[in-house]
Amino acid sequence: MPDIQPDKAAVAQQIRHLQDTLYVVNGKWKLPILVAIHQGNSRFRDIQRSVQGITTKVLSTELKALEQNKLVVRRVYDTSPPTVEYTTSSYCDTLQTMILEMIAWGKNHHDRIREE
Amino acid sequence: MPDIQPDKAAVAQQIRHLQDTLYVVNGKWKLPILVAIHQGNSRFRDIQRSVQGITTKVLSTELKALEQNKLVVRRVYDTSPPTVEYTTSSYCDTLQTMILEMIAWGKNHHDRIREE
DNA sequence: ATATCTGGCATCCTTTAGGTAACTGGTATA
DNA sequence: TATACCAGTTACCTAAAGGATGCCAGATAT
């Protein structure tokens, strides 16, 4: 009667990976912000306008978190007043397929809910 | 000079789909719970043991939310004491590729962090 | 007889996420 | 001269998420 169940260990491992991902992209705003930036909105106000309903404060703190996790790059240009530009990092590109899957599921889900 | 920018509208639409998805699966626990159940943990305590660190209270409320969103099915059998069984719905299966992408990214990310 | 398992519920508490509103300094525009 | 834009910051607040602890009743295992 074996004590070690490799299946359970593998499942636990998968769950941990999932939790690692969630730790980085969790919350209402992070992924929407990434999409907005990725699609060409590099300025603070442009991002805010793209992501419906977000406030300056929340956007500001989320951008800092994303920068810390190296998903977003912030560049300040020495103009007057300073111009600030946000872009997604190349590391952020590794999230692409995941995000596309999430968008696809959301679309599908929305259609399904409407049908009810 | 056109006022309507179809690109911006399309981006906004994608972001909305993403937000729909997040509305359903957001939070620290929902996806890990789904994986645990999907991998064959049908009993309350089994799920709890699979998802490291979750309390009975949180698990209980999350399961209710997942049931409401039709991702999980709860069945009670008339044994004594009653046996309760949780399974993922067929609708939940539509989340599979998305979740696998998230697991894969988490694994990758974890490896990357360790290297630093 | 005692301990432990099951599937939770109730209560209380802390933490975090998120929201509101006001404000800043510098610039450009009307 | 007044207004608006930019990129935020600060202080305050609420709501939701999450955590700790204790409990229940029926059953099974020691």
PDB file of C-alpha atoms (C1' of nucleotides) in Angstrom:
ATOM      1  CA  MET A   1       0.000   0.000   0.000  1.00  0.00           C
ATOM      2  CA  PRO A   2       2.013   2.981  -1.236  1.00  0.00           C
ATOM      3  CA  ASP A   3       1.907   6.169   0.736  1.00  0.00           C
ATOM      4  CA  ILE A   4       3.157   8.406  -2.006  1.00  0.00           C
ATOM      5  CA  GLN A   5       0.643   9.296  -4.667  1.00  0.00           C
ATOM      6  CA  PRO A   6       2.441  10.890  -7.592  1.00  0.00           C
ATOM      7  CA  ASP A   7      -0.828  12.137  -9.100  1.00  0.00           C
ATOM      8  CA  LYS A   8      -1.659  14.217  -6.059  1.00  0.00           C
ATOM      9  CA  ALA A   9       1.817  15.669  -6.049  1.00  0.00           C
ATOM     10  CA  ALA A  10       1.538  16.584  -9.715  1.00  0.00           C
ATOM     11  CA  VAL A  11      -1.835  18.209  -9.170  1.00  0.00           C
ATOM     12  CA  ALA A  12      -0.512  20.153  -6.209  1.00  0.00           C
ATOM     13  CA  GLN A  13       2.325  21.339  -8.397  1.00  0.00           C
ATOM     14  CA  GLN A  14      -0.006  22.529 -11.131  1.00  0.00           C
ATOM     15  CA  ILE A  15      -2.084  24.382  -8.601  1.00  0.00           C
ATOM     16  CA  ARG A  16       1.015  26.096  -7.301  1.00  0.00           C
ATOM     17  CA  HIS A  17       1.965  27.228 -10.798  1.00  0.00           C
ATOM     18  CA  LEU A  18      -1.512  28.600 -11.251  1.00  0.00           C
ATOM     19  CA  GLN A  19      -1.225  30.470  -7.992  1.00  0.00           C
ATOM     20  CA  ASP A  20       2.086  31.948  -9.101  1.00  0.00           C
ATOM     21  CA  THR A  21       0.389  33.325 -12.192  1.00  0.00           C
ATOM     22  CA  LEU A  22      -2.495  34.683 -10.191  1.00  0.00           C
ATOM     23  CA  TYR A  23      -0.091  36.384  -7.835  1.00  0.00           C
ATOM     24  CA  VAL A  24       1.236  38.468 -10.721  1.00  0.00           C
ATOM     25  CA  VAL A  25      -1.899  39.242 -12.712  1.00  0.00           C
ATOM     26  CA  ASN A  26      -4.580  39.121 -10.051  1.00  0.00           C
ATOM     27  CA  GLY A  27      -7.083  41.882  -9.641  1.00  0.00           C
ATOM     28  CA  LYS A  28      -9.633  43.702 -11.669  1.00  0.00           C
ATOM     29  CA  TRP A  29      -7.253  45.913 -13.594  1.00  0.00           C
ATOM     30  CA  LYS A  30      -3.812  44.519 -14.362  1.00  0.00           C
ATOM     31  CA  LEU A  31      -4.641  42.538 -17.482  1.00  0.00           C
ATOM     32  CA  PRO A  32      -6.949  45.172 -18.967  1.00  0.00           C
ATOM     33  CA  ILE A  33      -4.178  47.719 -18.490  1.00  0.00           C
ATOM     34  CA  LEU A  34      -1.660  45.476 -20.211  1.00  0.00           C
ATOM     35  CA  VAL A  35      -3.969  45.043 -23.167  1.00  0.00           C
ATOM     36  CA  ALA A  36      -4.534  48.764 -23.413  1.00  0.00           C
ATOM     37  CA  ILE A  37      -0.820  49.506 -23.419  1.00  0.00           C
ATOM     38  CA  HIS A  38      -0.029  46.681 -25.771  1.00  0.00           C
ATOM     39  CA  GLN A  39      -2.523  48.047 -28.251  1.00  0.00           C
ATOM     40  CA  GLY A  40      -0.650  51.287 -28.465  1.00  0.00           C
ATOM     41  CA  ASN A  41      -1.836  53.429 -25.597  1.00  0.00           C
ATOM     42  CA  SER A  42       1.422  54.619 -24.145  1.00  0.00           C
ATOM     43  CA  ARG A  43       0.322  57.742 -22.313  1.00  0.00           C
ATOM     44  CA  PHE A  44      -1.161  57.775 -18.836  1.00  0.00           C
ATOM     45  CA  ARG A  45      -4.371  59.488 -19.865  1.00  0.00           C
ATOM     46  CA  ASP A  46      -4.757  57.360 -22.961  1.00  0.00           C
ATOM     47  CA  ILE A  47      -4.545  54.229 -20.849  1.00  0.00           C
ATOM     48  CA  GLN A  48      -7.043  55.647 -18.406  1.00  0.00           C
ATOM     49  CA  ARG A  49      -9.461  56.403 -21.200  1.00  0.00           C
ATOM     50  CA  SER A  50      -9.066  52.913 -22.651  1.00  0.00           C
ATOM     51  CA  VAL A  51      -9.730  51.100 -19.431  1.00  0.00           C
ATOM     52  CA  GLN A  52     -13.276  52.076 -18.622  1.00  0.00           C
ATOM     53  CA  GLY A  53     -13.877  53.154 -15.070  1.00  0.00           C
ATOM     54  CA  ILE A  54     -10.384  53.175 -13.672  1.00  0.00           C
ATOM     55  CA  THR A  55      -9.326  56.133 -11.551  1.00  0.00           C
ATOM     56  CA  THR A  56      -5.993  57.907 -11.693  1.00  0.00           C
ATOM     57  CA  LYS A  57      -5.016  56.590  -8.298  1.00  0.00           C
ATOM     58  CA  VAL A  58      -5.720  52.961  -9.097  1.00  0.00           C
ATOM     59  CA  LEU A  59      -4.076  53.239 -12.490  1.00  0.00           C
ATOM     60  CA  SER A  60      -1.021  54.791 -10.909  1.00  0.00           C
ATOM     61  CA  THR A  61      -0.592  52.061  -8.300  1.00  0.00           C
ATOM     62  CA  GLU A  62      -1.282  49.264 -10.768  1.00  0.00           C
ATOM     63  CA  LEU A  63       1.274  50.645 -13.204  1.00  0.00           C
ATOM     64  CA  LYS A  64       3.863  50.642 -10.447  1.00  0.00           C
ATOM     65  CA  ALA A  65       3.116  47.016  -9.639  1.00  0.00           C
ATOM     66  CA  LEU A  66       3.328  46.040 -13.302  1.00  0.00           C
ATOM     67  CA  GLU A  67       6.625  47.855 -13.620  1.00  0.00           C
ATOM     68  CA  GLN A  68       7.979  46.019 -10.591  1.00  0.00           C
ATOM     69  CA  ASN A  69       6.986  42.717 -12.138  1.00  0.00           C
ATOM     70  CA  LYS A  70       8.784  43.772 -15.324  1.00  0.00           C
ATOM     71  CA  LEU A  71       5.719  43.587 -17.492  1.00  0.00           C
ATOM     72  CA  VAL A  72       5.670  47.297 -18.202  1.00  0.00           C
ATOM     73  CA  VAL A  73       8.436  49.757 -18.945  1.00  0.00           C
ATOM     74  CA  ARG A  74       8.130  53.379 -17.909  1.00  0.00           C
ATOM     75  CA  ARG A  75      10.175  56.001 -19.699  1.00  0.00           C
ATOM     76  CA  VAL A  76      10.332  59.669 -18.863  1.00  0.00           C
ATOM     77  CA  TYR A  77      11.480  62.126 -21.500  1.00  0.00           C
ATOM     78  CA  ASP A  78      13.102  65.343 -20.547  1.00  0.00           C
ATOM     79  CA  THR A  79      10.650  67.614 -22.224  1.00  0.00           C
ATOM     80  CA  SER A  80       8.774  70.292 -20.448  1.00  0.00           C
ATOM     81  CA  PRO A  81       6.497  69.202 -19.005  1.00  0.00           C
ATOM     82  CA  PRO A  82       8.070  65.754 -18.888  1.00  0.00           C
ATOM     83  CA  THR A  83       6.504  63.227 -21.210  1.00  0.00           C
ATOM     84  CA  VAL A  84       5.878  59.820 -19.721  1.00  0.00           C
ATOM     85  CA  GLU A  85       5.536  56.759 -21.877  1.00  0.00           C
ATOM     86  CA  TYR A  86       4.458  53.274 -20.896  1.00  0.00           C
ATOM     87  CA  THR A  87       5.159  50.243 -23.036  1.00  0.00           C
ATOM     88  CA  THR A  88       4.822  46.538 -22.473  1.00  0.00           C
ATOM     89  CA  SER A  89       8.050  44.631 -22.040  1.00  0.00           C
ATOM     90  CA  SER A  90       9.083  41.737 -24.213  1.00  0.00           C
ATOM     91  CA  TYR A  91       8.494  39.528 -21.195  1.00  0.00           C
ATOM     92  CA  CYS A  92       4.920  40.710 -21.207  1.00  0.00           C
ATOM     93  CA  ASP A  93       4.560  39.179 -24.651  1.00  0.00           C
ATOM     94  CA  THR A  94       4.832  35.746 -23.070  1.00  0.00           C
ATOM     95  CA  LEU A  95       1.397  36.406 -21.584  1.00  0.00           C
ATOM     96  CA  GLN A  96      -0.168  36.854 -25.002  1.00  0.00           C
ATOM     97  CA  THR A  97      -1.694  33.458 -25.630  1.00  0.00           C
ATOM     98  CA  MET A  98      -3.023  33.341 -22.108  1.00  0.00           C
ATOM     99  CA  ILE A  99      -4.671  36.716 -22.454  1.00  0.00           C
ATOM    100  CA  LEU A 100      -6.117  35.851 -25.844  1.00  0.00           C
ATOM    101  CA  GLU A 101      -7.664  32.759 -24.333  1.00  0.00           C
ATOM    102  CA  MET A 102      -9.183  34.847 -21.591  1.00  0.00           C
ATOM    103  CA  ILE A 103     -10.613  37.311 -24.081  1.00  0.00           C
ATOM    104  CA  ALA A 104     -12.046  34.488 -26.160  1.00  0.00           C
ATOM    105  CA  TRP A 105     -13.653  32.861 -23.149  1.00  0.00           C
ATOM    106  CA  GLY A 106     -15.132  36.144 -21.985  1.00  0.00           C
ATOM    107  CA  LYS A 107     -16.692  36.725 -25.374  1.00  0.00           C
ATOM    108  CA  ASN A 108     -18.134  33.242 -25.437  1.00  0.00           C
ATOM    109  CA  HIS A 109     -19.394  33.553 -21.886  1.00  0.00           C
ATOM    110  CA  HIS A 110     -21.021  36.873 -22.569  1.00  0.00           C
ATOM    111  CA  ASP A 111     -22.898  35.434 -25.552  1.00  0.00           C
ATOM    112  CA  ARG A 112     -24.004  32.495 -23.480  1.00  0.00           C
ATOM    113  CA  ILE A 113     -25.309  34.650 -20.650  1.00  0.00           C
ATOM    114  CA  ARG A 114     -27.249  36.821 -23.091  1.00  0.00           C
ATOM    115  CA  GLU A 115     -28.994  33.790 -24.485  1.00  0.00           C
ATOM    116  CA  GLU A 116     -30.524  32.883 -21.137  1.00  0.00           C
TER     117      GLU A 116
ATOM    118  CA  MET B   1     -10.812  63.862 -40.260  1.00  0.00           C
ATOM    119  CA  PRO B   2     -12.833  60.960 -38.932  1.00  0.00           C
ATOM    120  CA  ASP B   3     -14.061  61.037 -35.368  1.00  0.00           C
ATOM    121  CA  ILE B   4     -14.673  57.337 -35.082  1.00  0.00           C
ATOM    122  CA  GLN B   5     -11.605  55.189 -34.630  1.00  0.00           C
ATOM    123  CA  PRO B   6     -12.492  51.561 -35.229  1.00  0.00           C
ATOM    124  CA  ASP B   7      -9.241  50.356 -33.628  1.00  0.00           C
ATOM    125  CA  LYS B   8     -10.027  51.986 -30.329  1.00  0.00           C
ATOM    126  CA  ALA B   9     -13.507  50.526 -30.367  1.00  0.00           C
ATOM    127  CA  ALA B  10     -12.144  47.050 -31.034  1.00  0.00           C
ATOM    128  CA  VAL B  11      -9.629  47.361 -28.235  1.00  0.00           C
ATOM    129  CA  ALA B  12     -12.324  48.548 -25.868  1.00  0.00           C
ATOM    130  CA  GLN B  13     -14.373  45.523 -26.830  1.00  0.00           C
ATOM    131  CA  GLN B  14     -11.518  43.130 -26.127  1.00  0.00           C
ATOM    132  CA  ILE B  15     -10.928  44.726 -22.775  1.00  0.00           C
ATOM    133  CA  ARG B  16     -14.587  44.293 -21.937  1.00  0.00           C
ATOM    134  CA  HIS B  17     -14.428  40.574 -22.797  1.00  0.00           C
ATOM    135  CA  LEU B  18     -11.408  40.236 -20.590  1.00  0.00           C
ATOM    136  CA  GLN B  19     -13.236  41.932 -17.771  1.00  0.00           C
ATOM    137  CA  ASP B  20     -16.165  39.542 -18.195  1.00  0.00           C
ATOM    138  CA  THR B  21     -13.797  36.638 -17.741  1.00  0.00           C
ATOM    139  CA  LEU B  22     -12.183  38.223 -14.724  1.00  0.00           C
ATOM    140  CA  TYR B  23     -15.574  38.793 -13.183  1.00  0.00           C
ATOM    141  CA  VAL B  24     -16.158  35.055 -13.128  1.00  0.00           C
ATOM    142  CA  VAL B  25     -12.744  33.678 -12.207  1.00  0.00           C
ATOM    143  CA  ASN B  26     -11.184  36.524 -10.274  1.00  0.00           C
ATOM    144  CA  GLY B  27      -9.764  35.978  -6.824  1.00  0.00           C
ATOM    145  CA  LYS B  28      -7.139  33.913  -5.215  1.00  0.00           C
ATOM    146  CA  TRP B  29      -9.028  30.649  -5.043  1.00  0.00           C
ATOM    147  CA  LYS B  30     -11.563  29.961  -7.799  1.00  0.00           C
ATOM    148  CA  LEU B  31      -9.249  28.587 -10.457  1.00  0.00           C
ATOM    149  CA  PRO B  32      -7.154  26.508  -8.065  1.00  0.00           C
ATOM    150  CA  ILE B  33     -10.373  24.974  -6.737  1.00  0.00           C
ATOM    151  CA  LEU B  34     -11.556  24.162 -10.237  1.00  0.00           C
ATOM    152  CA  VAL B  35      -8.292  22.433 -11.032  1.00  0.00           C
ATOM    153  CA  ALA B  36      -8.447  20.437  -7.828  1.00  0.00           C
ATOM    154  CA  ILE B  37     -11.962  19.233  -8.559  1.00  0.00           C
ATOM    155  CA  HIS B  38     -11.252  18.590 -12.189  1.00  0.00           C
ATOM    156  CA  GLN B  39      -8.333  16.377 -11.230  1.00  0.00           C
ATOM    157  CA  GLY B  40     -10.618  14.098  -9.292  1.00  0.00           C
ATOM    158  CA  ASN B  41     -11.025  15.630  -5.870  1.00  0.00           C
ATOM    159  CA  SER B  42     -14.744  15.478  -5.429  1.00  0.00           C
ATOM    160  CA  ARG B  43     -15.056  15.607  -1.666  1.00  0.00           C
ATOM    161  CA  PHE B  44     -14.984  18.784   0.376  1.00  0.00           C
ATOM    162  CA  ARG B  45     -12.041  17.754   2.506  1.00  0.00           C
ATOM    163  CA  ASP B  46     -10.124  16.416  -0.442  1.00  0.00           C
ATOM    164  CA  ILE B  47     -10.479  19.733  -2.208  1.00  0.00           C
ATOM    165  CA  GLN B  48      -9.391  21.550   0.907  1.00  0.00           C
ATOM    166  CA  ARG B  49      -6.302  19.399   1.199  1.00  0.00           C
ATOM    167  CA  SER B  50      -5.438  19.932  -2.447  1.00  0.00           C
ATOM    168  CA  VAL B  51      -5.678  23.693  -2.320  1.00  0.00           C
ATOM    169  CA  GLN B  52      -2.949  24.639   0.110  1.00  0.00           C
ATOM    170  CA  GLY B  53      -3.949  27.121   2.751  1.00  0.00           C
ATOM    171  CA  ILE B  54      -7.645  27.511   2.101  1.00  0.00           C
ATOM    172  CA  THR B  55      -9.994  27.501   5.097  1.00  0.00           C
ATOM    173  CA  THR B  56     -13.338  25.744   5.266  1.00  0.00           C
ATOM    174  CA  LYS B  57     -15.176  29.016   5.285  1.00  0.00           C
ATOM    175  CA  VAL B  58     -13.497  30.362   2.194  1.00  0.00           C
ATOM    176  CA  LEU B  59     -13.799  27.059   0.373  1.00  0.00           C
ATOM    177  CA  SER B  60     -17.466  26.872   1.230  1.00  0.00           C
ATOM    178  CA  THR B  61     -18.269  30.346  -0.085  1.00  0.00           C
ATOM    179  CA  GLU B  62     -16.142  29.908  -3.202  1.00  0.00           C
ATOM    180  CA  LEU B  63     -17.856  26.618  -4.023  1.00  0.00           C
ATOM    181  CA  LYS B  64     -21.215  28.342  -3.796  1.00  0.00           C
ATOM    182  CA  ALA B  65     -20.088  31.052  -6.169  1.00  0.00           C
ATOM    183  CA  LEU B  66     -18.733  28.488  -8.617  1.00  0.00           C
ATOM    184  CA  GLU B  67     -21.973  26.564  -8.420  1.00  0.00           C
ATOM    185  CA  GLN B  68     -23.941  29.719  -9.148  1.00  0.00           C
ATOM    186  CA  ASN B  69     -21.786  30.369 -12.194  1.00  0.00           C
ATOM    187  CA  LYS B  70     -22.474  26.794 -13.313  1.00  0.00           C
ATOM    188  CA  LEU B  71     -18.864  25.773 -13.291  1.00  0.00           C
ATOM    189  CA  VAL B  72     -19.312  23.272 -10.486  1.00  0.00           C
ATOM    190  CA  VAL B  73     -22.058  20.761  -9.753  1.00  0.00           C
ATOM    191  CA  ARG B  74     -22.864  19.784  -6.192  1.00  0.00           C
ATOM    192  CA  ARG B  75     -24.600  16.496  -5.520  1.00  0.00           C
ATOM    193  CA  VAL B  76     -25.796  15.219  -2.163  1.00  0.00           C
ATOM    194  CA  TYR B  77     -26.343  11.506  -1.701  1.00  0.00           C
ATOM    195  CA  ASP B  78     -28.821  10.196   0.798  1.00  0.00           C
ATOM    196  CA  THR B  79     -26.394   8.164   2.812  1.00  0.00           C
ATOM    197  CA  SER B  80     -25.869   8.598   6.485  1.00  0.00           C
ATOM    198  CA  PRO B  81     -24.168  10.865   7.029  1.00  0.00           C
ATOM    199  CA  PRO B  82     -24.948  12.473   3.672  1.00  0.00           C
ATOM    200  CA  THR B  83     -22.175  12.259   1.119  1.00  0.00           C
ATOM    201  CA  VAL B  84     -21.476  15.425  -0.820  1.00  0.00           C
ATOM    202  CA  GLU B  85     -19.763  15.330  -4.156  1.00  0.00           C
ATOM    203  CA  TYR B  86     -18.431  18.204  -6.252  1.00  0.00           C
ATOM    204  CA  THR B  87     -17.693  17.863  -9.927  1.00  0.00           C
ATOM    205  CA  THR B  88     -16.823  20.324 -12.650  1.00  0.00           C
ATOM    206  CA  SER B  89     -19.520  20.978 -15.205  1.00  0.00           C
ATOM    207  CA  SER B  90     -19.098  20.469 -18.909  1.00  0.00           C
ATOM    208  CA  TYR B  91     -19.201  24.227 -19.244  1.00  0.00           C
ATOM    209  CA  CYS B  92     -16.194  24.369 -16.979  1.00  0.00           C
ATOM    210  CA  ASP B  93     -14.310  22.363 -19.581  1.00  0.00           C
ATOM    211  CA  THR B  94     -14.425  25.379 -21.871  1.00  0.00           C
ATOM    212  CA  LEU B  95     -11.984  27.002 -19.464  1.00  0.00           C
ATOM    213  CA  GLN B  96      -9.428  24.281 -19.943  1.00  0.00           C
ATOM    214  CA  THR B  97      -7.103  25.798 -22.523  1.00  0.00           C
ATOM    215  CA  MET B  98      -7.140  29.077 -20.664  1.00  0.00           C
ATOM    216  CA  ILE B  99      -6.220  27.421 -17.392  1.00  0.00           C
ATOM    217  CA  LEU B 100      -3.501  25.335 -19.012  1.00  0.00           C
ATOM    218  CA  GLU B 101      -2.003  28.516 -20.412  1.00  0.00           C
ATOM    219  CA  MET B 102      -2.046  30.050 -16.973  1.00  0.00           C
ATOM    220  CA  ILE B 103      -0.358  27.021 -15.450  1.00  0.00           C
ATOM    221  CA  ALA B 104       2.284  27.018 -18.144  1.00  0.00           C
ATOM    222  CA  TRP B 105       3.006  30.696 -17.660  1.00  0.00           C
ATOM    223  CA  GLY B 106       3.230  30.293 -13.903  1.00  0.00           C
ATOM    224  CA  LYS B 107       5.753  27.502 -14.282  1.00  0.00           C
ATOM    225  CA  ASN B 108       7.813  29.538 -16.685  1.00  0.00           C
ATOM    226  CA  HIS B 109       7.632  32.602 -14.488  1.00  0.00           C
ATOM    227  CA  HIS B 110       8.643  30.671 -11.411  1.00  0.00           C
ATOM    228  CA  ASP B 111      11.717  29.305 -13.187  1.00  0.00           C
ATOM    229  CA  ARG B 112      12.611  32.764 -14.379  1.00  0.00           C
ATOM    230  CA  ILE B 113      12.317  34.292 -10.921  1.00  0.00           C
ATOM    231  CA  ARG B 114      14.483  31.546  -9.439  1.00  0.00           C
ATOM    232  CA  GLU B 115      17.233  32.300 -11.931  1.00  0.00           C
ATOM    233  CA  GLU B 116      17.620  35.865 -10.728  1.00  0.00           C
TER     234      GLU B 116
ATOM    235  C1'  DA C   1     -14.666   5.123  25.754  1.00  0.00           C
ATOM    236  C1'  DT C   2     -12.186   8.179  23.055  1.00  0.00           C
ATOM    237  C1'  DA C   3     -10.479  10.091  19.034  1.00  0.00           C
ATOM    238  C1'  DT C   4     -11.140  11.241  14.439  1.00  0.00           C
ATOM    239  C1'  DC C   5     -13.474  11.830  10.145  1.00  0.00           C
ATOM    240  C1'  DT C   6     -17.283  14.172   7.441  1.00  0.00           C
ATOM    241  C1'  DG C   7     -19.424  18.739   5.473  1.00  0.00           C
ATOM    242  C1'  DG C   8     -19.918  22.340   6.697  1.00  0.00           C
ATOM    243  C1'  DC C   9     -21.950  27.047   9.726  1.00  0.00           C
ATOM    244  C1'  DA C  10     -21.381  31.153  12.934  1.00  0.00           C
ATOM    245  C1'  DT C  11     -18.758  34.704  14.755  1.00  0.00           C
ATOM    246  C1'  DC C  12     -15.368  37.821  14.932  1.00  0.00           C
ATOM    247  C1'  DC C  13     -11.472  40.097  13.113  1.00  0.00           C
ATOM    248  C1'  DT C  14      -7.777  41.889   9.851  1.00  0.00           C
ATOM    249  C1'  DT C  15      -6.160  42.999   5.410  1.00  0.00           C
ATOM    250  C1'  DT C  16      -6.409  44.403   0.872  1.00  0.00           C
ATOM    251  C1'  DA C  17      -8.643  46.215  -3.075  1.00  0.00           C
ATOM    252  C1'  DG C  18     -10.740  49.683  -4.780  1.00  0.00           C
ATOM    253  C1'  DG C  19     -13.221  54.288  -4.873  1.00  0.00           C
ATOM    254  C1'  DT C  20     -13.860  59.649  -3.919  1.00  0.00           C
ATOM    255  C1'  DA C  21     -12.326  63.964  -3.995  1.00  0.00           C
ATOM    256  C1'  DA C  22      -9.193  67.492  -3.809  1.00  0.00           C
ATOM    257  C1'  DC C  23      -4.886  69.231  -5.223  1.00  0.00           C
ATOM    258  C1'  DT C  24      -0.141  70.161  -7.496  1.00  0.00           C
ATOM    259  C1'  DG C  25       3.137  72.443 -10.943  1.00  0.00           C
ATOM    260  C1'  DG C  26       4.036  73.277 -15.344  1.00  0.00           C
ATOM    261  C1'  DT C  27       2.385  74.158 -20.171  1.00  0.00           C
ATOM    262  C1'  DA C  28      -0.530  75.213 -23.913  1.00  0.00           C
ATOM    263  C1'  DT C  29      -4.811  77.157 -25.636  1.00  0.00           C
ATOM    264  C1'  DA C  30      -8.760  80.496 -26.170  1.00  0.00           C
TER     265       DA C  30
ATOM    266  C1'  DT D   1      -7.109  86.004 -17.717  1.00  0.00           C
ATOM    267  C1'  DA D   2      -9.407  81.800 -17.446  1.00  0.00           C
ATOM    268  C1'  DT D   3      -9.543  77.203 -18.782  1.00  0.00           C
ATOM    269  C1'  DA D   4      -7.879  72.738 -19.850  1.00  0.00           C
ATOM    270  C1'  DC D   5      -4.323  69.211 -20.345  1.00  0.00           C
ATOM    271  C1'  DC D   6      -0.660  66.279 -18.396  1.00  0.00           C
ATOM    272  C1'  DA D   7       0.979  62.920 -14.903  1.00  0.00           C
ATOM    273  C1'  DG D   8       0.252  62.053 -11.188  1.00  0.00           C
ATOM    274  C1'  DT D   9      -0.039  62.446  -5.278  1.00  0.00           C
ATOM    275  C1'  DT D  10      -2.371  62.717  -0.866  1.00  0.00           C
ATOM    276  C1'  DA D  11      -5.789  61.723   2.544  1.00  0.00           C
ATOM    277  C1'  DC D  12      -9.785  59.484   3.644  1.00  0.00           C
ATOM    278  C1'  DC D  13     -13.244  55.889   3.303  1.00  0.00           C
ATOM    279  C1'  DT D  14     -16.071  51.573   2.119  1.00  0.00           C
ATOM    280  C1'  DA D  15     -16.656  47.030   0.674  1.00  0.00           C
ATOM    281  C1'  DA D  16     -15.033  42.763  -0.150  1.00  0.00           C
ATOM    282  C1'  DA D  17     -11.822  39.161   0.531  1.00  0.00           C
ATOM    283  C1'  DG D  18      -9.690  36.416   3.448  1.00  0.00           C
ATOM    284  C1'  DG D  19      -8.303  34.331   8.107  1.00  0.00           C
ATOM    285  C1'  DA D  20      -8.908  32.346  13.039  1.00  0.00           C
ATOM    286  C1'  DT D  21     -11.458  29.891  16.015  1.00  0.00           C
ATOM    287  C1'  DG D  22     -15.034  27.113  17.760  1.00  0.00           C
ATOM    288  C1'  DC D  23     -18.828  24.315  17.013  1.00  0.00           C
ATOM    289  C1'  DC D  24     -22.306  20.725  15.327  1.00  0.00           C
ATOM    290  C1'  DA D  25     -24.041  15.739  14.487  1.00  0.00           C
ATOM    291  C1'  DG D  26     -23.568  11.247  12.720  1.00  0.00           C
ATOM    292  C1'  DA D  27     -20.261   7.674  11.794  1.00  0.00           C
ATOM    293  C1'  DT D  28     -16.194   4.995  11.918  1.00  0.00           C
ATOM    294  C1'  DA D  29     -11.868   3.507  13.790  1.00  0.00           C
ATOM    295  C1'  DT D  30      -8.869   2.251  18.093  1.00  0.00           C
TER     296       DT D  30
END
